Coordinates of C-alpha atoms and ligand atoms in Angstrom, one line a residue:
Chain Q
M1 CA 0.0 0.0 0.0
A2 CA 1.3 3.4 -1.0
T3 CA 1.8 5.8 1.8
L4 CA 0.0 9.1 1.5
A5 CA 3.2 11.1 1.4
H6 CA 4.6 9.3 -1.6
I7 CA 1.9 9.7 -4.2
P8 CA 3.3 11.8 -7.0
T9 CA 1.1 14.3 -8.8
A10 CA 0.6 14.4 -12.6
R11 CA 2.4 17.7 -12.6
E12 CA 5.4 16.3 -10.7
K13 CA 5.7 13.6 -13.4
G14 CA 5.7 16.2 -16.2
L15 CA 2.2 15.5 -17.1
V16 CA -1.0 17.5 -17.2
S17 CA -4.3 15.9 -16.0
C18 CA -7.7 16.5 -17.4
R19 CA -10.0 17.6 -14.5
R20 CA -13.0 16.6 -16.5
C21 CA -12.3 13.0 -17.5
T22 CA -9.2 12.2 -15.3
R23 CA -7.0 11.3 -18.4
V24 CA -3.3 12.3 -18.3
W25 CA -1.4 13.9 -21.2
P26 CA 2.1 15.3 -21.8
I27 CA 2.4 18.7 -20.2
A28 CA 2.4 20.6 -23.6
Q29 CA -1.0 19.3 -24.5
S30 CA -3.6 22.2 -24.3
V31 CA -6.9 20.4 -25.1
C32 CA -7.9 17.0 -23.9
P33 CA -8.3 14.7 -27.0
R34 CA -10.7 12.5 -25.0
C35 CA -13.3 15.0 -23.7
D36 CA -12.3 18.4 -25.4
A37 CA -11.8 20.1 -22.1
S38 CA -9.0 22.6 -22.0
L39 CA -6.0 21.4 -20.0
I40 CA -4.1 23.6 -17.5
S41 CA -1.6 22.1 -15.2
R42 CA -2.2 24.8 -12.6
D43 CA -4.4 27.7 -13.4
K44 CA -2.4 30.8 -12.7
H45 CA -5.4 33.0 -13.2
S46 CA -7.6 30.8 -11.0
L47 CA -6.9 32.9 -7.9
S48 CA -7.8 36.2 -9.4
R49 CA -11.1 34.7 -10.6
V50 CA -11.7 33.3 -7.1
W51 CA -11.1 36.8 -5.6
A52 CA -13.3 38.6 -8.1
W53 CA -16.3 36.3 -7.5
W54 CA -15.6 36.4 -3.8
M55 CA -15.8 40.2 -3.7
A56 CA -19.0 40.2 -5.7
G57 CA -20.4 37.6 -3.2
V58 CA -19.5 39.7 -0.2
L59 CA -20.8 42.9 -1.8
F60 CA -24.2 41.4 -2.5
Y61 CA -24.4 39.8 0.9
I62 CA -24.6 43.3 2.6
P63 CA -27.8 44.5 1.1
A64 CA -29.2 41.0 1.5
N65 CA -29.1 41.6 5.2
L66 CA -30.3 45.2 5.2
Y67 CA -33.4 45.0 3.0
P68 CA -36.4 43.0 3.9
M69 CA -36.5 39.4 2.6
L70 CA -40.3 39.3 2.7
T71 CA -43.3 41.4 3.6
T72 CA -46.2 39.8 5.4
K73 CA -49.6 41.5 5.3
T74 CA -52.5 40.2 7.5
L75 CA -55.7 41.7 8.6
L76 CA -54.1 43.0 11.8
Y77 CA -50.6 44.0 10.8
T78 CA -48.0 44.4 8.0
S79 CA -44.4 43.4 8.8
E80 CA -41.2 43.5 6.9
A81 CA -38.6 41.0 7.9
T82 CA -34.9 40.8 7.2
I83 CA -33.1 37.5 7.3
V84 CA -32.1 37.8 10.9
G85 CA -35.4 39.6 11.9
G86 CA -37.4 36.8 10.4
A87 CA -35.5 34.2 12.4
V88 CA -35.9 36.2 15.6
E89 CA -39.6 36.4 15.0
L90 CA -39.8 32.6 14.5
I91 CA -38.1 32.1 17.8
H92 CA -40.7 34.3 19.4
H93 CA -43.4 32.1 17.9
G94 CA -41.6 29.0 19.3
S95 CA -40.3 27.5 16.0
V96 CA -36.7 27.4 17.2
G97 CA -35.8 24.5 14.9
I98 CA -36.8 26.3 11.7
A99 CA -35.2 29.6 13.0
L100 CA -32.0 27.6 13.4
I101 CA -32.2 26.2 9.8
I102 CA -32.7 29.7 8.4
L103 CA -29.9 31.2 10.5
I104 CA -27.5 28.4 9.6
A105 CA -28.3 28.4 5.9
S106 CA -28.5 32.2 5.5
V107 CA -26.0 33.6 8.0
L108 CA -23.6 31.0 9.4
I109 CA -22.9 29.2 6.1
P110 CA -22.4 32.3 3.9
V111 CA -20.2 34.0 6.4
A112 CA -18.2 30.8 7.1
K113 CA -17.8 30.4 3.3
F114 CA -16.4 33.9 2.8
F115 CA -13.8 33.2 5.5
S116 CA -13.0 29.7 4.2
I117 CA -12.5 30.7 0.6
A118 CA -10.3 33.6 1.6
Y119 CA -8.3 31.4 3.9
L120 CA -7.8 28.7 1.2
A121 CA -6.9 31.3 -1.5
L122 CA -4.3 32.8 0.9
S123 CA -3.0 29.4 2.0
V124 CA -1.8 28.2 -1.4
R125 CA 1.0 30.8 -1.3
R126 CA 2.7 29.1 1.6
G127 CA 1.9 25.6 0.5
D128 CA 2.4 23.9 3.8
P129 CA 2.0 20.1 2.9
S130 CA 1.2 19.1 6.5
T131 CA -2.2 20.9 6.3
S132 CA -3.1 19.8 2.7
H133 CA -5.5 17.3 4.1
S134 CA -7.5 19.6 6.3
R135 CA -7.5 22.3 3.8
H136 CA -8.8 20.0 1.1
L137 CA -11.5 18.8 3.5
L138 CA -12.5 22.5 4.1
Y139 CA -12.7 23.0 0.4
E140 CA -14.9 20.0 -0.1
M141 CA -17.2 21.3 2.6
V142 CA -17.4 24.7 1.0
E143 CA -18.2 23.1 -2.3
Y144 CA -20.8 20.8 -0.9
V145 CA -22.6 23.0 1.6
G146 CA -22.6 26.3 -0.4
R147 CA -25.6 25.4 -2.6
W148 CA -27.8 24.8 0.4
S149 CA -27.8 28.6 1.2
M150 CA -30.2 28.9 -1.7
I151 CA -32.9 27.4 0.6
D152 CA -34.0 30.8 1.9
V153 CA -34.6 32.1 -1.6
F154 CA -36.8 29.1 -2.3
V155 CA -38.7 29.6 0.9
V156 CA -39.4 33.2 -0.1
A157 CA -40.5 32.0 -3.5
I158 CA -42.8 29.3 -2.1
L159 CA -44.3 31.6 0.5
S160 CA -45.0 34.4 -1.9
S161 CA -46.7 32.2 -4.4
L162 CA -48.7 30.3 -1.8
V163 CA -49.8 32.9 0.8
Q164 CA -52.1 35.0 -1.4
L165 CA -55.3 34.9 0.6
S166 CA -56.8 38.2 -0.5
V167 CA -57.1 40.4 2.6
A168 CA -56.6 37.6 5.2
A169 CA -52.9 37.2 4.6
S170 CA -50.4 37.8 1.8
I171 CA -46.6 37.6 1.5
T172 CA -44.5 39.4 -1.1
P173 CA -40.8 39.0 -1.7
G174 CA -38.4 41.8 -0.8
L175 CA -35.3 43.1 -2.5
A176 CA -33.0 41.2 -0.2
S177 CA -34.1 37.9 -1.9
L178 CA -32.5 39.0 -5.1
S179 CA -29.2 40.2 -3.6
F180 CA -29.0 37.1 -1.4
A181 CA -29.5 34.8 -4.4
L182 CA -26.8 36.6 -6.3
S183 CA -24.5 36.4 -3.3
V184 CA -24.9 32.7 -3.1
I185 CA -24.4 32.2 -6.9
F186 CA -21.3 34.4 -6.9
T187 CA -19.8 32.6 -3.9
M188 CA -20.4 29.2 -5.6
L189 CA -18.6 30.5 -8.7
S190 CA -15.8 31.7 -6.5
A191 CA -15.4 28.2 -5.0
Q192 CA -15.6 26.6 -8.4
A193 CA -12.9 28.8 -9.8
F194 CA -10.5 27.6 -7.1
D195 CA -8.1 25.0 -8.4
S196 CA -8.0 22.6 -5.4
R197 CA -4.9 20.8 -6.9
M198 CA -2.9 23.8 -5.7
L199 CA -3.5 22.7 -2.1
W200 CA -1.4 19.7 -2.6
D201 CA 1.6 21.2 -4.4
R202 CA 4.9 21.0 -2.6
I203 CA 7.5 23.6 -2.8
D204 CA 10.3 21.1 -3.7
P205 CA 8.9 19.1 -6.7
D206 CA 12.3 17.7 -7.7
H207 CA 12.2 15.7 -4.5
T208 CA 9.2 13.7 -5.6
A209 CA 9.9 13.1 -9.3
R210 CA 11.3 9.7 -8.5
D211 CA 8.3 8.4 -6.5
N212 CA 6.4 5.5 -7.9
V213 CA 3.0 5.8 -9.3
P214 CA 0.7 3.5 -7.2
Q215 CA -2.1 1.3 -8.5
V216 CA -5.7 2.5 -7.8
E217 CA -7.1 0.5 -4.9
S218 CA -10.7 -0.6 -4.9
T219 CA -13.0 -1.5 -2.1
P220 CA -16.4 -3.0 -2.3
Chain T
M1 CA 9.1 22.4 -13.1
T2 CA 10.4 18.9 -13.2
G3 CA 12.8 17.4 -15.7
P4 CA 11.8 15.0 -18.4
A5 CA 8.7 12.9 -17.9
A6 CA 9.3 9.9 -15.8
V7 CA 6.5 8.0 -17.6
P8 CA 6.7 7.1 -21.2
V9 CA 4.1 8.8 -23.4
E10 CA 2.7 5.6 -24.8
D11 CA 1.8 4.4 -21.3
L12 CA -0.3 7.4 -20.5
E13 CA -3.5 5.7 -21.4
T14 CA -3.1 3.4 -18.3
L15 CA -2.8 6.4 -16.0
I16 CA -5.5 8.3 -14.1
A17 CA -5.1 11.6 -12.1
C18 CA -7.4 12.6 -9.3
P19 CA -9.3 15.7 -10.5
Q20 CA -9.3 17.2 -7.1
C21 CA -5.7 16.8 -5.9
D22 CA -3.8 15.7 -9.1
A23 CA -2.5 12.4 -7.5
L24 CA -1.4 10.0 -10.2
Y25 CA -2.4 6.3 -10.3
H26 CA -2.2 3.3 -12.6
A27 CA -5.8 2.8 -13.6
H28 CA -7.4 -0.6 -13.9
A29 CA -11.2 -1.1 -13.8
P30 CA -12.2 -2.6 -10.5
A31 CA -14.8 -5.4 -10.4
K32 CA -18.4 -4.3 -10.8
G33 CA -19.7 -2.9 -7.6
E34 CA -16.3 -1.9 -6.2
T35 CA -15.1 1.6 -5.9
A36 CA -11.6 3.0 -6.4
K37 CA -11.0 6.1 -4.4
C38 CA -8.1 8.6 -4.3
L39 CA -5.9 7.5 -1.5
R40 CA -5.1 11.1 -0.6
C41 CA -8.4 13.0 -0.8
H42 CA -10.9 10.2 -1.1
T43 CA -12.5 11.5 -4.3
V44 CA -14.2 8.6 -6.0
L45 CA -12.2 7.9 -9.2
I46 CA -13.8 4.7 -10.7
S47 CA -17.0 3.0 -9.6
P48 CA -18.5 0.7 -12.2
K49 CA -21.9 -0.8 -11.5
N50 CA -23.8 -3.7 -13.1
R51 CA -26.0 -2.6 -15.9
A52 CA -25.3 1.0 -14.9
G53 CA -26.1 2.5 -18.3
M54 CA -29.5 0.9 -18.6
T55 CA -30.4 1.8 -15.0
I56 CA -29.4 5.5 -15.5
I57 CA -31.5 5.6 -18.7
M58 CA -34.6 4.3 -16.9
L59 CA -34.1 6.6 -13.9
S60 CA -33.6 9.6 -16.3
I61 CA -36.9 8.9 -18.0
A62 CA -38.6 8.6 -14.6
I63 CA -37.1 11.9 -13.5
M64 CA -38.3 13.6 -16.8
V65 CA -41.8 12.3 -16.4
L66 CA -42.0 13.2 -12.8
I67 CA -40.7 16.8 -13.2
L68 CA -43.0 17.5 -16.2
G69 CA -45.9 16.1 -14.2
A70 CA -45.1 18.0 -11.1
L71 CA -45.2 21.3 -13.0
W72 CA -48.9 21.2 -13.3
F73 CA -50.2 19.8 -10.0
P74 CA -50.4 21.9 -6.9
F75 CA -47.4 21.8 -4.7
L76 CA -48.8 23.1 -1.5
Q77 CA -52.3 24.1 -0.5
I78 CA -53.2 26.7 2.0
S79 CA -56.4 27.4 3.7
Q80 CA -57.4 29.9 6.3
S81 CA -60.9 31.3 7.4
G82 CA -62.6 30.3 4.2
F83 CA -59.8 31.5 1.9
R84 CA -58.0 28.8 -0.1
N85 CA -55.0 28.9 -2.4
S86 CA -52.7 26.4 -4.0
A87 CA -49.3 26.9 -5.6
S88 CA -47.7 24.9 -8.4
L89 CA -44.0 24.7 -9.1
V90 CA -44.5 27.3 -11.9
D91 CA -46.3 29.6 -9.5
A92 CA -43.4 29.3 -7.0
A93 CA -40.8 30.0 -9.6
L94 CA -42.8 33.0 -10.9
A95 CA -43.4 34.5 -7.5
F96 CA -40.9 37.2 -8.1
S97 CA -42.9 39.0 -10.8
D98 CA -42.3 42.7 -10.2
G99 CA -39.4 44.9 -11.2
P100 CA -35.9 43.6 -10.8
L101 CA -37.1 40.5 -9.1
V102 CA -38.1 39.0 -12.5
V103 CA -34.4 38.0 -12.8
L104 CA -34.9 35.9 -9.7
S105 CA -38.0 34.2 -11.1
I106 CA -36.0 33.1 -14.1
T107 CA -33.1 31.9 -12.0
V108 CA -35.4 29.9 -9.6
L109 CA -37.2 28.3 -12.6
A110 CA -33.8 27.3 -14.0
L111 CA -32.5 25.9 -10.8
I112 CA -35.4 23.8 -9.9
V113 CA -36.9 22.8 -13.3
L114 CA -34.9 23.6 -16.4
I115 CA -31.5 22.5 -15.3
P116 CA -32.6 19.2 -13.7
L117 CA -34.6 18.5 -16.9
L118 CA -31.7 19.5 -19.2
R119 CA -29.3 17.3 -17.3
V120 CA -31.4 14.1 -17.7
M121 CA -31.9 14.9 -21.4
L122 CA -28.2 15.3 -21.9
L123 CA -27.6 12.0 -20.1
L124 CA -30.1 10.2 -22.2
Y125 CA -28.5 11.7 -25.3
V126 CA -25.1 10.5 -24.2
L127 CA -26.0 7.0 -22.8
W128 CA -28.7 5.9 -25.2
P129 CA -26.4 5.0 -28.1
V130 CA -23.8 3.5 -25.7
V131 CA -26.3 1.2 -24.0
F132 CA -27.8 0.0 -27.3
D133 CA -24.4 -0.7 -28.9
R134 CA -24.4 2.1 -31.4
P135 CA -21.5 4.5 -32.1
P136 CA -21.6 7.5 -29.7
A137 CA -23.8 10.4 -30.6
D138 CA -22.2 13.2 -32.6
H139 CA -21.8 15.7 -29.7
A140 CA -21.8 13.1 -26.9
R141 CA -18.6 14.5 -25.4
A142 CA -19.9 18.1 -25.3
A143 CA -23.2 16.9 -23.9
F144 CA -21.6 14.9 -21.1
R145 CA -19.3 17.8 -20.3
W146 CA -22.4 20.1 -20.0
S147 CA -24.3 17.7 -17.8
E148 CA -21.3 17.6 -15.5
T149 CA -21.0 21.4 -15.4
L150 CA -24.6 21.7 -14.6
R151 CA -24.5 19.3 -11.7
P152 CA -24.0 21.7 -8.8
W153 CA -26.7 24.0 -10.3
S154 CA -29.4 21.4 -10.2
M155 CA -31.1 22.3 -6.9
A156 CA -34.2 20.1 -6.8
E157 CA -33.4 18.6 -3.4
I158 CA -32.8 22.1 -1.8
F159 CA -36.2 23.2 -3.1
A160 CA -37.8 20.2 -1.5
L161 CA -36.4 21.0 1.9
G162 CA -37.5 24.6 1.3
C163 CA -41.0 23.3 1.0
A164 CA -40.8 21.7 4.4
V165 CA -39.4 24.9 6.0
S166 CA -42.2 27.0 4.4
L167 CA -44.7 24.6 5.8
V168 CA -43.6 25.2 9.4
K169 CA -42.9 28.9 8.8
V170 CA -46.6 29.8 8.1
A171 CA -48.1 27.1 10.3
N172 CA -49.2 29.8 12.7
L173 CA -50.7 31.9 9.9
A174 CA -52.7 29.3 8.1
R175 CA -53.2 25.6 7.5
I176 CA -50.9 24.1 4.8
D177 CA -51.1 20.7 3.1
F178 CA -48.7 19.0 0.6
G179 CA -50.2 18.6 -2.8
P180 CA -49.5 15.7 -5.3
A181 CA -46.6 17.6 -6.9
F182 CA -44.8 17.7 -3.7
W183 CA -44.6 13.9 -3.5
M184 CA -43.7 13.7 -7.1
F185 CA -40.9 16.1 -6.5
A186 CA -39.7 14.4 -3.4
S187 CA -39.4 11.1 -5.4
V188 CA -37.4 13.0 -8.0
V189 CA -35.0 14.0 -5.3
V190 CA -34.6 10.3 -4.2
I191 CA -34.2 9.1 -7.8
I192 CA -31.5 11.7 -8.5
V193 CA -29.5 10.5 -5.5
I194 CA -29.8 6.9 -6.7
Q195 CA -28.9 7.8 -10.2
D196 CA -25.8 9.6 -9.0
R197 CA -24.7 6.4 -7.3
F198 CA -24.9 4.5 -10.5
M199 CA -22.9 7.1 -12.4
C200 CA -19.2 6.2 -13.0
R201 CA -17.8 9.1 -14.9
W202 CA -14.6 7.3 -15.8
S203 CA -16.6 4.5 -17.5
V204 CA -18.8 7.0 -19.4
W205 CA -15.8 8.9 -20.7
N206 CA -14.3 5.6 -21.8
S207 CA -17.4 4.6 -23.6
I208 CA -17.6 7.8 -25.6
D209 CA -13.9 8.1 -26.2
P210 CA -13.5 8.5 -30.0
R211 CA -10.4 6.3 -30.2
H212 CA -12.0 3.6 -28.2
S213 CA -15.1 3.0 -30.0
R214 CA -14.4 3.4 -33.7
Ligands
ZN301 ZN1 -10.4 15.0 -20.6
ZN302 ZN1 -7.3 13.0 -4.8

C-alpha cells in the first residue's frame, strides 16, 4: 500500500491531467483529446477569478441583510422581515428549529464560506504540505454546503406564491431575496474557480519526481 | 518544473489523475460494484456498476416524467378562514414578478426545473447509443461535459427542503397541506440520489472516447 506522502502528482511527473475525464497527457497538450476540455496544469489566473467572484459575493451579501426578505400582510398588521429579523420572529413564535435552519443556511454558512474561501486562497502561497489534508476537507465542505444557502430564496418564492389569501394574509418578496440569491451564486462560482490541486503542491517538486505511481485500490 | 517525464508517453492511457488533488495512479477497472478512491483526498475515481447505463436511462426517463408532471399539479395548498389557495411549481418560480425580481423568477425556474430537466436529457442523449451498442452520438462529449458542469446547479433537493421549511414557517398563519406535486418532486430527489450512485464518470468517458469506439 502506498503511503500518502509518496503519491506523486501528474504535474510532478511532467504531465497534465484533465480535471473533467481524469485522463493524463504530456504537459504541452492544451486540449484533452478525449473530452475536449482545456488542459491547464495549474491555473495561474484561478486565484484572481476566485477573488473577483468572492468580492461580488461579499458585496451582495450586505444589502441582502439590510433589505427585507419578505413582507407579510395580514388583517391586523404588516411586517417586513430581514433574514435575521425573520429568524428572531420565528423564535418568538416558538419555532426554534426552523429559525436555526434559516440562521445556519443564511448567516452561518455564507459567512463561514467567505472566510473559508479567503483562507484557502491565501493558504496556497505558503503551501504547507502538512495541512493539505485539512484544507482539502475544508474546500470540499465549502463546495458541498454552499448550494444549500439557496434554501432561503426558495422559501421566499414558495411563501410568496402560496400565501395569497386576499385580505386575510399575503406575503410578497423583498429586494433582499435578489441580492441574497446573487451572493450565493457568486460565492459558488468563486469556490468553483478555485483550483484545489494547488492545495497539494509541494515547494520542492524535484524531491518527488522519483516516487512510484501507485495502483488504484478498490474497495467493495 | 520537473525534468523529463518519468512516464513514457505511450503508457499514458493506463494512468489516471485525481481531478481534485492531481494524485497520479495506474488505472485498472475494479470489479463491478467496487469503488476506487483517491488515497489522498478520497474522491471517487472509478465505480463501475452492473447494468449502470440501462439503470441510469430508466431513472432519467422517470425523472423527466415526474418533473414534467409535477409542473402542473399543486405543490402546496393553503387554507385559512374560508380562503384557499394552492401553488404549483411554476407559481413558486414566478413569484418574483415585479421589477428587478423578475431576474430571480427566471433563476429559480432554471435551478429547480430547467437545469434538472436539461441534465437528464443530456444524459439520455449520451448514454442511449452506448447502451444500445451504437456509435456514440455526434456531440456526446460536449453533452456529457455540459451535464457535469450543470450538476451543482441542479437544486431540486434544496427546493424540496425549502417546502418543508415553508410549511412550518406559516403554520401559525394558516393551514398548509402538501399537494400531489410535492410527493412527485420528493421522489425526483430520491431518484436523483440513486442515479448519481450508478454514475461512473470514468466508464462513461471511456465509452464515448473517440479512439476507443471506432
Ligand atoms: Zn479530458
Ligand atoms: Zn485526490
